[in-house]
Amino acid sequence: MGAASDNAGDASRALIFALVALACGHMLSTLLRTIPAVSLDLMASDFRIEPQALASLTSVYHFAFAASQIPVGAAMDRFGVRPVSLGLLAGTVFGAVASGFATGPSSFAVGQFMLGVATSGMLMCPMTLAAKQLSAARFGLWSGAILSIGNIGMLLSSSPLAFVIDHYGWRAGFWISAIGGVLVALAVFVLVPSQPAEHKDDSSPLSQMIEVLRLGLSRPLRGVIALALVSLASSLVLRGLWGGPWLMEVKGLTRVEAGNQLGAFTLAMIAGPLIVGMIDRRLGRRRELVAGTHAFAALLLALMALGAPHFAVAWLFGVTVMPPYYDLALFVLIGLFTSAQPLLFGMSRQLVDAQVAGKALAAVNLAFFLGTALMQSVTGAVAALAGLPAVLLFMAAALVFGVLIFLTYTTSNS
């Protein structure tokens, strides 16, 4: 009996180490996608293009990321988590090196495309291993833990990265990421077990993609997908792209001061899913919680925009521009209120039959990252035409529109 429990304990410990190693890959992914937030101005200067044009160009990462979701998921079913994870990490190292060596917009876009494809499965790898090995209750706990470990990457790309960029240049962020990719790959090689592939679905990635899109556009999921398209986009595009320029250009903060505020924003994004999860269990009104938190996040984005020089909130307070601690408070609150995103996964599982639950989750995941890519490219154009306050107001309007479609297509018992 004692030997059996010891073996079970060893197996459980081994699984935890494997999940943490894979979650570090997700951490690397969130670090890489948020490097432009604290280095966009320097990159644009090096490449001799406008920051707004470079901002639109960085959406290549998210488009490649979204397009790779289904093929990478199929590869994991066919070959197993370990080989796919190692292949993706090798691609991440090459993509980081390519981005670090970029000499202009075209070569940078190639690096971003490589990184988008290579990091596309970094969240799915630990989630898939956890789903196969853990009970439903433990999977719920570990899915939150995986997301929290992953968001540490955004913490690293705030003040620490700002300090590195100030002293060693923007390329250093990509060199450090490449070294991190090698270390994570070594950890995965040592800690993640080899498991036989499960030939669950032998259809082509194209037919799987079509099936996922068909399900996503079906009436039961339409509202969830509409909100998913703008939900993650609002927090990732703010944290990964426009937050830094807003604080440095509009509020006059230094790179490290801006990094400190983005760090606080990230801490709220790490704590938020756990807090919202507890409220969801206590409240039992998931639809209202999801709609309410996203609508309030839209209001907070609008309030941030209206605190710009000579805008309404600054005028009401009798100042030229709202002080930086006003933005700090709003960043933290936006981080908390946009953390209801994981509940959309739960709603999608409730709204469809069990046999297509996996494809429903894939549809929501695809909407999250496709929406981020679209918002990143569109807000680049908005910034060029109308400035940074207009970017925040556009994002707020997109969230309101998403909430309205969500409420139209979902019912109070969903």
CSV table of N, CA, C and O in Angstrom, one decimal, residues 5 43 59 73 89 92 115 120 122 178 191 222 285 306 325 362 384 396:
chain,number,residue,atom,x,y,z
A,5,SER,N,1.3,4.2,-2.9
A,5,SER,CA,1.1,5.6,-2.7
A,5,SER,C,2.3,6.4,-3.0
A,5,SER,O,2.3,7.6,-3.5
A,43,MET,N,12.4,50.5,-32.2
A,43,MET,CA,12.4,49.7,-33.4
A,43,MET,C,12.0,50.5,-34.7
A,43,MET,O,12.7,50.4,-35.7
A,59,SER,N,1.1,42.8,-36.2
A,59,SER,CA,-0.1,41.9,-36.2
A,59,SER,C,0.2,40.7,-37.0
A,59,SER,O,-0.6,39.7,-36.9
A,73,GLY,N,-2.9,21.8,-33.1
A,73,GLY,CA,-3.7,20.9,-32.3
A,73,GLY,C,-3.8,19.5,-32.9
A,73,GLY,O,-3.7,18.5,-32.2
A,89,LEU,N,9.4,24.9,-29.7
A,89,LEU,CA,10.5,25.7,-29.0
A,89,LEU,C,11.7,25.9,-29.9
A,89,LEU,O,12.3,27.0,-29.9
A,92,THR,N,10.7,28.7,-32.0
A,92,THR,CA,10.7,30.0,-31.2
A,92,THR,C,12.1,30.6,-31.2
A,92,THR,O,12.3,31.8,-31.3
A,115,LEU,N,7.7,33.5,-35.2
A,115,LEU,CA,7.4,33.5,-33.8
A,115,LEU,C,5.9,33.2,-33.6
A,115,LEU,O,5.5,32.4,-32.7
A,120,SER,N,2.4,29.4,-31.2
A,120,SER,CA,0.9,29.1,-31.3
A,120,SER,C,0.5,28.0,-30.4
A,120,SER,O,-0.7,28.0,-29.9
A,122,MET,N,2.0,27.0,-27.5
A,122,MET,CA,2.7,27.0,-26.1
A,122,MET,C,1.6,27.0,-25.0
A,122,MET,O,2.0,26.5,-23.9
A,178,ALA,N,15.6,34.1,-27.0
A,178,ALA,CA,16.2,33.0,-27.7
A,178,ALA,C,16.9,32.0,-26.7
A,178,ALA,O,16.8,30.8,-26.7
A,191,LEU,N,12.0,16.6,-18.7
A,191,LEU,CA,10.9,16.5,-17.7
A,191,LEU,C,9.5,16.0,-18.3
A,191,LEU,O,8.7,15.4,-17.6
A,222,ARG,N,-22.5,31.9,-31.5
A,222,ARG,CA,-22.3,33.1,-32.1
A,222,ARG,C,-22.0,34.3,-31.1
A,222,ARG,O,-21.0,35.1,-31.3
A,285,ARG,N,-24.0,33.2,-11.9
A,285,ARG,CA,-24.6,33.9,-13.0
A,285,ARG,C,-23.6,34.3,-14.0
A,285,ARG,O,-23.2,35.5,-14.2
A,306,LEU,N,-10.1,59.7,-22.2
A,306,LEU,CA,-10.6,61.0,-21.9
A,306,LEU,C,-9.8,61.8,-20.9
A,306,LEU,O,-10.1,62.9,-20.5
A,325,TYR,N,-0.8,58.5,-12.1
A,325,TYR,CA,-1.4,57.5,-11.2
A,325,TYR,C,-2.9,57.2,-11.5
A,325,TYR,O,-3.4,56.2,-11.1
A,362,ALA,N,-11.7,25.1,-29.4
A,362,ALA,CA,-10.7,25.6,-30.5
A,362,ALA,C,-11.3,26.8,-31.2
A,362,ALA,O,-10.5,27.7,-31.5
A,384,ALA,N,-2.6,56.2,-36.6
A,384,ALA,CA,-2.0,57.1,-37.6
A,384,ALA,C,-2.9,58.2,-38.0
A,384,ALA,O,-2.5,59.3,-38.3
A,396,ALA,N,-12.7,50.6,-26.7
A,396,ALA,CA,-13.9,50.6,-25.9
A,396,ALA,C,-15.2,50.3,-26.7
A,396,ALA,O,-16.0,49.5,-26.2
